[in-house]
Short mmCIF file of C-alpha atoms and ligand atoms in Angstrom, two decimals:
data_model
loop_
_atom_site.label_atom_id
_atom_site.label_comp_id
_atom_site.label_asym_id
_atom_site.label_seq_id
_atom_site.Cartn_x
_atom_site.Cartn_y
_atom_site.Cartn_z
CA MET A 1 -69.84 63.23 25.24
CA ARG A 2 -72.90 65.46 24.99
CA PRO A 3 -73.75 68.34 27.37
CA GLN A 4 -77.34 67.12 27.75
CA ASP A 5 -76.10 63.77 29.10
CA LEU A 6 -74.03 65.54 31.75
CA ILE A 7 -76.97 67.77 32.68
CA GLU A 8 -79.10 64.65 33.04
CA LYS A 9 -76.43 62.91 35.12
CA LYS A 10 -76.21 65.81 37.54
CA ARG A 11 -79.97 66.33 37.52
CA ASP A 12 -80.32 62.74 38.72
CA GLY A 13 -77.82 63.30 41.52
CA HIS A 14 -74.79 61.43 40.16
CA GLU A 15 -71.14 62.42 40.45
CA LEU A 16 -69.38 63.62 37.30
CA THR A 17 -65.90 62.40 36.46
CA ARG A 18 -62.92 64.71 36.05
CA ASP A 19 -63.12 64.29 32.26
CA GLU A 20 -66.78 65.23 32.23
CA ILE A 21 -66.18 68.44 34.23
CA ALA A 22 -63.28 69.23 31.88
CA PHE A 23 -65.52 68.70 28.87
CA LEU A 24 -68.12 71.13 30.24
CA ILE A 25 -65.71 73.89 31.30
CA ARG A 26 -63.53 73.70 28.19
CA GLY A 27 -66.52 73.51 25.89
CA TYR A 28 -68.22 76.46 27.57
CA THR A 29 -65.07 78.59 27.62
CA ARG A 30 -64.56 77.98 23.88
CA ASP A 31 -68.20 78.89 23.15
CA GLU A 32 -68.91 75.31 22.00
CA ILE A 33 -71.50 74.77 24.75
CA PRO A 34 -74.28 77.38 24.75
CA ASP A 35 -75.38 79.43 27.78
CA TYR A 36 -78.69 77.58 28.06
CA GLN A 37 -77.03 74.20 28.55
CA MET A 38 -74.43 75.53 30.97
CA ALA A 39 -77.20 77.31 32.89
CA ALA A 40 -79.12 74.03 33.20
CA TRP A 41 -76.02 72.24 34.47
CA LEU A 42 -75.31 75.02 36.99
CA MET A 43 -78.82 74.74 38.40
CA ALA A 44 -78.61 70.95 38.52
CA GLY A 45 -75.30 71.26 40.42
CA PHE A 46 -76.73 73.90 42.72
CA LEU A 47 -79.73 71.73 43.63
CA ARG A 48 -78.01 68.33 43.72
CA GLY A 49 -74.66 69.41 45.18
CA LEU A 50 -71.08 68.77 44.07
CA SER A 51 -68.73 66.26 45.71
CA GLU A 52 -65.27 67.20 46.97
CA ALA A 53 -63.71 65.60 43.86
CA GLU A 54 -66.06 67.48 41.53
CA THR A 55 -65.26 70.77 43.31
CA VAL A 56 -61.50 70.20 42.98
CA ALA A 57 -61.96 69.38 39.29
CA LEU A 58 -64.06 72.52 38.77
CA VAL A 59 -61.50 74.78 40.49
CA GLU A 60 -58.62 73.33 38.46
CA GLU A 61 -60.43 73.35 35.14
CA MET A 62 -61.49 76.96 35.66
CA LEU A 63 -57.98 77.96 36.77
CA TYR A 64 -56.29 76.33 33.78
CA SER A 65 -58.92 77.64 31.36
CA GLY A 66 -56.43 80.48 30.84
CA ASP A 67 -52.88 81.55 31.63
CA VAL A 68 -51.44 81.25 35.12
CA LEU A 69 -49.23 84.28 35.52
CA THR A 70 -45.81 84.71 37.05
CA HIS A 71 -44.25 88.08 37.84
CA ASP A 72 -40.53 87.36 38.09
CA HIS A 73 -39.95 90.93 36.87
CA VAL A 74 -41.35 92.24 40.20
CA PRO A 75 -38.89 91.41 43.03
CA LEU A 76 -41.48 91.78 45.83
CA PRO A 77 -43.83 89.41 47.65
CA LYS A 78 -47.12 89.25 45.74
CA VAL A 79 -50.27 89.16 47.81
CA ASP A 80 -53.90 89.81 47.03
CA LYS A 81 -57.15 90.16 48.99
CA HIS A 82 -60.56 88.92 47.91
CA SER A 83 -63.96 89.31 49.48
CA THR A 84 -66.75 86.77 49.05
CA GLY A 85 -69.10 89.69 48.40
CA GLY A 86 -70.99 92.23 50.44
CA VAL A 87 -72.88 95.52 50.40
CA GLY A 88 -70.84 98.71 50.71
CA ASP A 89 -67.80 96.45 50.57
CA LYS A 90 -65.06 98.53 48.91
CA THR A 91 -62.00 97.58 50.93
CA SER A 92 -59.91 96.63 47.85
CA ILE A 93 -59.65 100.26 46.73
CA VAL A 94 -58.10 101.15 50.09
CA ILE A 95 -55.96 98.17 50.96
CA ALA A 96 -54.33 97.47 47.62
CA PRO A 97 -52.57 100.90 47.73
CA ILE A 98 -51.70 100.46 51.43
CA ALA A 99 -50.08 97.07 50.79
CA ALA A 100 -48.24 98.43 47.73
CA ALA A 101 -46.96 101.36 49.80
CA CYS A 102 -45.53 98.80 52.26
CA GLY A 103 -43.61 96.88 49.59
CA VAL A 104 -46.15 94.15 48.82
CA ALA A 105 -47.10 93.88 45.14
CA VAL A 106 -50.83 93.44 44.50
CA PRO A 107 -51.80 91.92 41.12
CA MET A 108 -55.56 92.09 41.68
CA ILE A 109 -58.20 90.45 39.47
CA SER A 110 -61.66 91.47 40.67
CA GLY A 111 -65.24 90.97 39.62
CA ARG A 112 -68.27 93.06 38.76
CA ALA A 113 -71.46 93.34 40.77
CA LEU A 114 -72.83 89.88 41.57
CA ALA A 115 -76.44 89.40 42.67
CA HIS A 116 -77.10 92.07 45.36
CA THR A 117 -73.39 92.70 46.04
CA GLY A 118 -71.30 95.43 44.43
CA GLY A 119 -68.17 94.78 42.37
CA THR A 120 -64.76 96.43 42.60
CA LEU A 121 -64.52 96.72 38.80
CA ASP A 122 -67.74 98.72 38.56
CA LYS A 123 -66.61 101.04 41.36
CA LEU A 124 -63.24 101.63 39.71
CA GLU A 125 -64.86 102.23 36.31
CA SER A 126 -66.84 105.11 37.83
CA ILE A 127 -63.52 107.01 37.73
CA PRO A 128 -63.49 108.87 34.41
CA GLY A 129 -61.19 107.09 31.95
CA PHE A 130 -60.18 104.23 34.27
CA ARG A 131 -59.55 101.02 32.29
CA THR A 132 -59.96 97.63 33.99
CA ASN A 133 -59.54 95.75 30.70
CA LEU A 134 -55.75 96.00 30.46
CA SER A 135 -53.91 93.59 28.19
CA LEU A 136 -51.65 91.06 29.91
CA ALA A 137 -48.58 93.09 28.98
CA GLU A 138 -50.16 96.28 30.37
CA PHE A 139 -51.18 94.49 33.58
CA LYS A 140 -47.59 93.35 34.15
CA ASP A 141 -46.21 96.76 33.28
CA VAL A 142 -48.55 98.62 35.68
CA LEU A 143 -47.72 96.11 38.42
CA ALA A 144 -43.99 96.66 37.92
CA ARG A 145 -44.33 100.46 37.88
CA CYS A 146 -46.90 100.96 40.68
CA GLY A 147 -46.72 97.77 42.75
CA VAL A 148 -50.45 97.38 42.18
CA ALA A 149 -52.64 96.70 39.14
CA LEU A 150 -56.41 96.25 39.12
CA ILE A 151 -58.20 94.34 36.36
CA GLY A 152 -61.08 91.95 35.66
CA GLN A 153 -61.08 88.41 34.31
CA THR A 154 -59.96 88.45 30.66
CA LYS A 155 -59.99 86.14 27.66
CA GLU A 156 -56.47 85.13 28.76
CA ILE A 157 -56.76 85.02 32.57
CA ALA A 158 -59.59 83.05 34.20
CA PRO A 159 -61.74 83.11 31.03
CA ALA A 160 -64.04 80.37 32.36
CA ASP A 161 -64.88 82.52 35.41
CA ARG A 162 -65.37 85.52 33.15
CA LYS A 163 -68.27 83.73 31.45
CA LEU A 164 -69.56 81.69 34.39
CA TYR A 165 -69.59 84.67 36.77
CA ALA A 166 -72.02 86.51 34.52
CA LEU A 167 -74.10 83.39 33.86
CA ARG A 168 -74.43 82.52 37.57
CA ASP A 169 -75.49 86.08 38.28
CA LEU A 170 -78.40 85.76 35.85
CA THR A 171 -79.47 82.23 36.79
CA ALA A 172 -79.72 82.48 40.60
CA THR A 173 -76.82 80.07 41.08
CA VAL A 174 -74.42 82.32 43.01
CA PRO A 175 -74.74 81.37 46.71
CA PHE A 176 -73.29 77.84 46.47
CA ARG A 177 -69.97 76.96 48.10
CA PRO A 178 -68.38 74.89 45.28
CA PHE A 179 -69.17 77.58 42.68
CA ILE A 180 -67.92 80.40 44.90
CA CYS A 181 -64.70 78.46 45.63
CA ALA A 182 -64.10 77.76 41.95
CA SER A 183 -64.88 81.33 40.92
CA ILE A 184 -62.67 83.01 43.50
CA MET A 185 -59.76 80.60 43.54
CA SER A 186 -59.56 80.23 39.74
CA LYS A 187 -59.01 84.00 39.49
CA LYS A 188 -56.74 84.31 42.47
CA MET A 189 -54.47 81.35 41.69
CA ALA A 190 -54.07 82.64 38.12
CA GLU A 191 -52.78 86.03 39.29
CA GLY A 192 -49.29 84.86 40.14
CA ILE A 193 -49.52 85.54 43.89
CA ASP A 194 -47.55 84.07 46.79
CA GLY A 195 -50.33 84.67 49.29
CA LEU A 196 -53.94 85.66 49.70
CA VAL A 197 -56.10 87.28 52.37
CA LEU A 198 -59.76 86.30 52.15
CA ASP A 199 -62.56 88.38 53.59
CA VAL A 200 -65.37 85.87 54.01
CA LYS A 201 -68.56 87.75 54.70
CA THR A 202 -71.25 86.42 57.01
CA GLY A 203 -74.73 87.74 57.69
CA ASN A 204 -77.82 88.95 55.89
CA GLY A 205 -75.87 90.88 53.24
CA ALA A 206 -73.54 87.97 52.43
CA PHE A 207 -74.03 84.94 50.20
CA MET A 208 -73.48 82.77 53.28
CA LYS A 209 -75.99 84.01 55.83
CA SER A 210 -75.02 81.77 58.76
CA PHE A 211 -71.71 81.75 60.55
CA ASP A 212 -71.39 77.96 60.13
CA ASP A 213 -71.79 78.19 56.34
CA SER A 214 -69.32 81.08 56.22
CA ARG A 215 -66.79 79.09 58.22
CA LEU A 216 -67.18 76.11 55.86
CA LEU A 217 -66.61 78.47 52.92
CA ALA A 218 -63.56 80.05 54.57
CA GLU A 219 -62.06 76.63 55.31
CA ALA A 220 -62.72 75.37 51.79
CA LEU A 221 -61.18 78.46 50.17
CA ALA A 222 -58.15 78.41 52.46
CA ALA A 223 -57.60 74.67 51.88
CA ILE A 224 -57.57 75.15 48.09
CA GLY A 225 -55.03 77.97 48.32
CA ARG A 226 -52.78 76.15 50.78
CA ARG A 227 -52.85 72.97 48.68
CA MET A 228 -51.51 75.11 45.85
CA GLY A 229 -48.64 76.26 48.05
CA LYS A 230 -49.93 79.76 48.86
CA GLY A 231 -49.99 81.46 52.24
CA VAL A 232 -53.67 82.07 53.02
CA THR A 233 -55.43 83.83 55.88
CA ALA A 234 -59.23 84.02 55.90
CA LEU A 235 -61.09 86.50 58.09
CA ILE A 236 -64.79 85.89 58.67
CA THR A 237 -66.32 89.35 58.96
CA ASP A 238 -69.74 90.75 59.73
CA MET A 239 -72.11 91.65 56.89
CA ASN A 240 -75.33 92.30 58.82
CA GLN A 241 -75.31 95.94 57.73
CA PRO A 242 -73.71 97.83 54.84
CA LEU A 243 -70.01 98.36 55.39
CA GLY A 244 -69.23 102.04 55.87
CA ARG A 245 -71.57 104.92 55.16
CA TRP A 246 -72.21 104.64 51.42
CA VAL A 247 -73.58 102.06 49.00
CA GLY A 248 -73.25 102.70 45.25
CA ASN A 249 -70.42 102.83 42.77
CA ALA A 250 -68.92 106.33 42.50
CA VAL A 251 -69.67 107.09 46.15
CA GLU A 252 -67.89 103.97 47.34
CA THR A 253 -64.84 104.98 45.35
CA PHE A 254 -64.93 108.35 47.04
CA GLU A 255 -65.52 106.83 50.48
CA SER A 256 -62.38 104.75 49.91
CA ILE A 257 -60.46 107.90 49.03
CA GLU A 258 -61.70 109.47 52.27
CA ILE A 259 -60.25 106.58 54.27
CA LEU A 260 -56.92 107.15 52.54
CA GLN A 261 -57.27 110.80 53.60
CA GLY A 262 -57.45 109.55 57.20
CA LYS A 263 -61.17 110.15 57.72
CA ARG A 264 -63.46 107.91 59.84
CA LEU A 265 -60.73 105.38 60.55
CA ASP A 266 -62.47 104.51 63.82
CA GLU A 267 -65.65 103.28 62.09
CA ASP A 268 -66.31 99.77 60.72
CA PHE A 269 -65.04 100.38 57.17
CA GLY A 270 -61.79 102.07 58.22
CA LYS A 271 -61.14 99.45 60.89
CA LEU A 272 -61.70 96.55 58.50
CA CYS A 273 -59.38 98.09 55.89
CA LEU A 274 -56.55 98.36 58.41
CA GLU A 275 -57.14 94.81 59.63
CA LEU A 276 -57.14 93.28 56.14
CA ALA A 277 -54.13 95.34 55.05
CA ALA A 278 -52.22 94.24 58.16
CA HIS A 279 -52.91 90.59 57.34
CA MET A 280 -51.66 91.18 53.80
CA LEU A 281 -48.36 92.44 55.23
CA LEU A 282 -48.08 89.32 57.41
CA VAL A 283 -48.91 86.95 54.55
CA GLY A 284 -46.38 88.80 52.38
CA GLY A 285 -43.74 88.46 55.10
CA VAL A 286 -42.91 92.18 55.28
CA GLU A 287 -44.13 92.18 58.91
CA THR A 288 -44.25 89.38 61.45
CA ASP A 289 -46.31 91.04 64.18
CA LEU A 290 -49.98 91.88 63.64
CA GLU A 291 -49.94 95.02 65.80
CA LEU A 292 -46.86 96.36 63.99
CA ALA A 293 -48.49 95.52 60.67
CA ARG A 294 -51.59 97.53 61.69
CA GLN A 295 -49.41 100.49 62.69
CA ARG A 296 -47.44 100.33 59.46
CA SER A 297 -50.66 100.27 57.43
CA LEU A 298 -51.91 103.29 59.36
CA GLU A 299 -48.65 105.15 58.78
CA THR A 300 -49.09 104.83 55.00
CA ILE A 301 -52.37 106.69 55.42
CA HIS A 302 -50.98 109.43 57.66
CA SER A 303 -47.90 109.92 55.48
CA GLY A 304 -49.97 110.10 52.29
CA ALA A 305 -47.97 107.19 50.78
CA ALA A 306 -51.06 105.01 50.24
CA MET A 307 -52.96 107.89 48.61
CA GLU A 308 -49.99 108.51 46.35
CA LYS A 309 -50.10 104.83 45.30
CA LEU A 310 -53.79 105.14 44.47
CA ARG A 311 -53.10 108.25 42.38
CA GLU A 312 -50.29 106.41 40.57
CA VAL A 313 -52.36 103.37 39.70
CA ILE A 314 -55.39 105.41 38.61
CA ALA A 315 -53.17 107.42 36.26
CA ALA A 316 -51.34 104.28 35.02
CA GLN A 317 -54.72 102.75 34.10
CA ASP A 318 -55.75 105.92 32.23
CA GLY A 319 -58.09 107.24 34.94
CA ASP A 320 -58.41 110.82 36.10
CA ALA A 321 -56.39 110.83 39.34
CA ARG A 322 -57.75 114.27 40.23
CA VAL A 323 -60.77 112.41 41.70
CA CYS A 324 -58.55 111.83 44.74
CA ASP A 325 -58.84 115.54 45.54
CA ASN A 326 -62.11 116.47 43.89
CA PRO A 327 -65.09 114.09 44.29
CA LYS A 328 -67.16 116.27 41.94
CA LEU A 329 -65.23 114.71 39.07
CA LEU A 330 -67.01 111.42 39.85
CA PRO A 331 -70.55 110.95 38.46
CA GLN A 332 -73.12 112.87 40.54
CA ALA A 333 -76.85 112.17 40.82
CA THR A 334 -79.35 114.90 39.99
CA HIS A 335 -81.76 114.21 42.89
CA GLN A 336 -81.54 113.58 46.61
CA GLN A 337 -84.18 112.47 49.06
CA THR A 338 -83.82 111.71 52.74
CA ILE A 339 -85.82 108.82 54.18
CA LYS A 340 -86.74 109.40 57.81
CA ALA A 341 -87.52 107.12 60.72
CA ALA A 342 -91.25 106.65 61.29
CA ARG A 343 -90.78 105.89 65.00
CA SER A 344 -88.26 106.42 67.78
CA GLY A 345 -86.04 103.64 69.09
CA PHE A 346 -82.81 101.84 68.23
CA VAL A 347 -81.82 100.37 64.87
CA ALA A 348 -82.15 96.64 65.55
CA GLY A 349 -81.89 95.25 62.02
CA ILE A 350 -81.08 96.29 58.44
CA GLU A 351 -81.95 93.96 55.55
CA THR A 352 -78.56 94.39 53.99
CA ASP A 353 -79.18 92.34 50.84
CA GLU A 354 -82.31 94.44 50.19
CA ILE A 355 -80.22 97.64 50.50
CA GLY A 356 -77.91 96.20 47.83
CA ARG A 357 -80.86 95.28 45.61
CA ILE A 358 -82.38 98.77 45.94
CA VAL A 359 -79.19 100.35 44.59
CA MET A 360 -79.09 97.78 41.76
CA ASP A 361 -82.76 98.23 40.88
CA TRP A 362 -82.41 102.02 40.82
CA GLY A 363 -79.80 101.67 38.08
CA GLY A 364 -76.64 100.97 40.11
CA GLY A 365 -76.46 97.37 38.84
CA ARG A 366 -77.25 95.31 35.75
CA ARG A 367 -80.23 93.18 34.86
CA ARG A 368 -78.50 91.97 31.72
CA LEU A 369 -74.81 91.87 30.91
CA GLU A 370 -75.09 94.60 28.29
CA ASP A 371 -76.87 97.04 30.67
CA LYS A 372 -75.12 100.33 31.42
CA ILE A 373 -74.66 101.13 35.09
CA ASP A 374 -75.72 104.44 36.59
CA TYR A 375 -72.58 105.06 38.65
CA ALA A 376 -74.12 107.96 40.55
CA VAL A 377 -76.97 106.05 42.24
CA ALA A 378 -76.19 105.86 45.94
CA LEU A 379 -77.56 105.38 49.40
CA HIS A 380 -75.96 107.38 52.20
CA ILE A 381 -76.45 105.29 55.34
CA HIS A 382 -76.94 107.62 58.30
CA ALA A 383 -78.35 105.10 60.78
CA LYS A 384 -76.35 101.97 61.54
CA LEU A 385 -77.09 99.03 63.85
CA GLY A 386 -77.46 100.02 67.48
CA ASP A 387 -77.91 103.75 66.71
CA GLU A 388 -80.64 105.60 68.53
CA VAL A 389 -83.10 107.40 66.24
CA LYS A 390 -86.01 109.70 66.95
CA ALA A 391 -89.10 109.72 64.72
CA GLY A 392 -88.21 112.04 61.82
CA ASP A 393 -84.43 111.46 62.02
CA ALA A 394 -82.64 110.64 58.79
CA LEU A 395 -82.10 106.91 58.15
CA VAL A 396 -80.78 107.09 54.61
CA THR A 397 -80.32 109.76 51.94
CA ALA A 398 -80.89 108.44 48.44
CA HIS A 399 -79.01 109.97 45.48
CA PHE A 400 -80.67 109.07 42.17
CA ASN A 401 -81.43 110.09 38.61
CA ASP A 402 -84.63 108.11 37.97
CA GLU A 403 -87.42 109.94 39.82
CA SER A 404 -90.10 107.52 38.66
CA LYS A 405 -88.96 104.92 41.20
CA LEU A 406 -88.77 107.22 44.21
CA ALA A 407 -92.01 106.19 45.96
CA GLU A 408 -91.26 102.47 45.55
CA MET A 409 -87.66 102.84 46.73
CA GLN A 410 -88.57 105.00 49.70
CA ALA A 411 -91.00 102.30 50.87
CA ARG A 412 -88.39 99.59 50.37
CA ILE A 413 -85.74 101.50 52.31
CA LEU A 414 -88.12 102.09 55.22
CA ALA A 415 -89.13 98.43 55.21
CA ALA A 416 -85.46 97.36 55.26
CA TYR A 417 -84.99 99.04 58.66
CA ARG A 418 -86.20 97.45 61.90
CA ILE A 419 -86.46 99.85 64.82
CA GLU A 420 -87.09 98.52 68.31
CA GLU A 421 -87.28 99.95 71.79
CA ALA A 422 -84.37 98.01 73.24
CA GLN A 423 -80.80 98.61 72.08
CA SER A 424 -78.97 95.46 70.95
CA GLN A 425 -75.21 95.08 70.71
CA PRO A 426 -73.81 95.10 67.15
CA GLU A 427 -71.93 91.96 66.11
CA PRO A 428 -68.11 92.03 66.24
CA LEU A 429 -66.58 93.12 62.94
CA VAL A 430 -64.07 90.25 62.71
CA LYS A 431 -65.74 87.08 63.96
CA ALA A 432 -63.03 84.49 63.33
CA ILE A 433 -59.74 83.92 61.55
CA VAL A 434 -59.15 80.68 59.66
N1 URA B 501 -66.57 86.66 44.42
C1 URA B 501 -66.24 85.96 43.31
O1 URA B 501 -65.26 86.29 42.65
N2 URA B 501 -66.99 84.93 42.93
C2 URA B 501 -68.07 84.52 43.63
O2 URA B 501 -68.70 83.56 43.25
C3 URA B 501 -68.42 85.24 44.79
C4 URA B 501 -67.66 86.32 45.16
#
């Protein structure tokens, strides 16, 4: 078999066999197939589509590209949560400690920033010293000690996704259901979990912009997990504006800490955290009633138990846990500029993916894999959908280090906001449960 023949086959719209998908994924994972050939195959698949059988083969080949873990040494239900990607979407940093504080172990394998969306790993790495590249033995040890461990794909676990995730990011092949399913489920099924809560984003900041596409993605992800014997709940949640008040890396870590301090629990980010955490408790079987699960999640915040878990896991992964009390220990930007509304009215639309791209382009993301992230770049979102603003009111405050881009970014932020005379109702936060 030759890679170029399989690229040609897919380019011409034909279905690949199981063996052919295996050849591609194994060859690429072992560095025997170069990036340029895999990139060509990804684009051919993206444009021509993948059949159900090809998708199943891709998920399984990517899953078994590395070890599939078990955690018999941890006598607790093991449940994880994964989001399909959004802007300002930092719920993992809040809900993993909540679930752990309720007796659910969370062996979480996350990703880095992908396209315009932020990544949990990058946010965590803004904490001085925090290591997401634990060895397998360290991962298991932290999980046993803290009930939660937070890492990225490694050479041992989901290595195919480790390479393909980065390649898709750089080849405009991210927003495609079969690839998203294979990427997410290959990581999640390798973690050694009993159950999974999926946060499938829908809207202009998500990879799936329409509700129908998001539902198809949620159903496909849930079906894969259930076929593998896992308890799966998928929530389809709104991503038509940044989640919470901050977009960036260090600031999102601190905003998560603020939720664990009990702040702004009545706003979208706090509410979504409690909802997702509650579903994790149900999937893990430590609660059977959703309302009780919500209350129990909330109690871990009020008692400080969830914050204590976050401190424990940060310290166990060599991070400076003092960030939980002192945000100044996180990277800070040297400049601030507030962007103000040009006219009065109500916020009727925010181009959420553009907000994500602005943070990336100002240094908060990577253009190439080897790029260093500026963790301090941030947008503070003052005006959210449905808010009334007067001309001159603050829409966003930008925190940045690179002054040369200020004029361009200011214009882009202003253009990302649509202000109209009539007030429209914001979309519900949780739109469906699959
Ligand atoms: N999250 C992932 O892990 N992979 C994707 O492709 C999209 C979101």
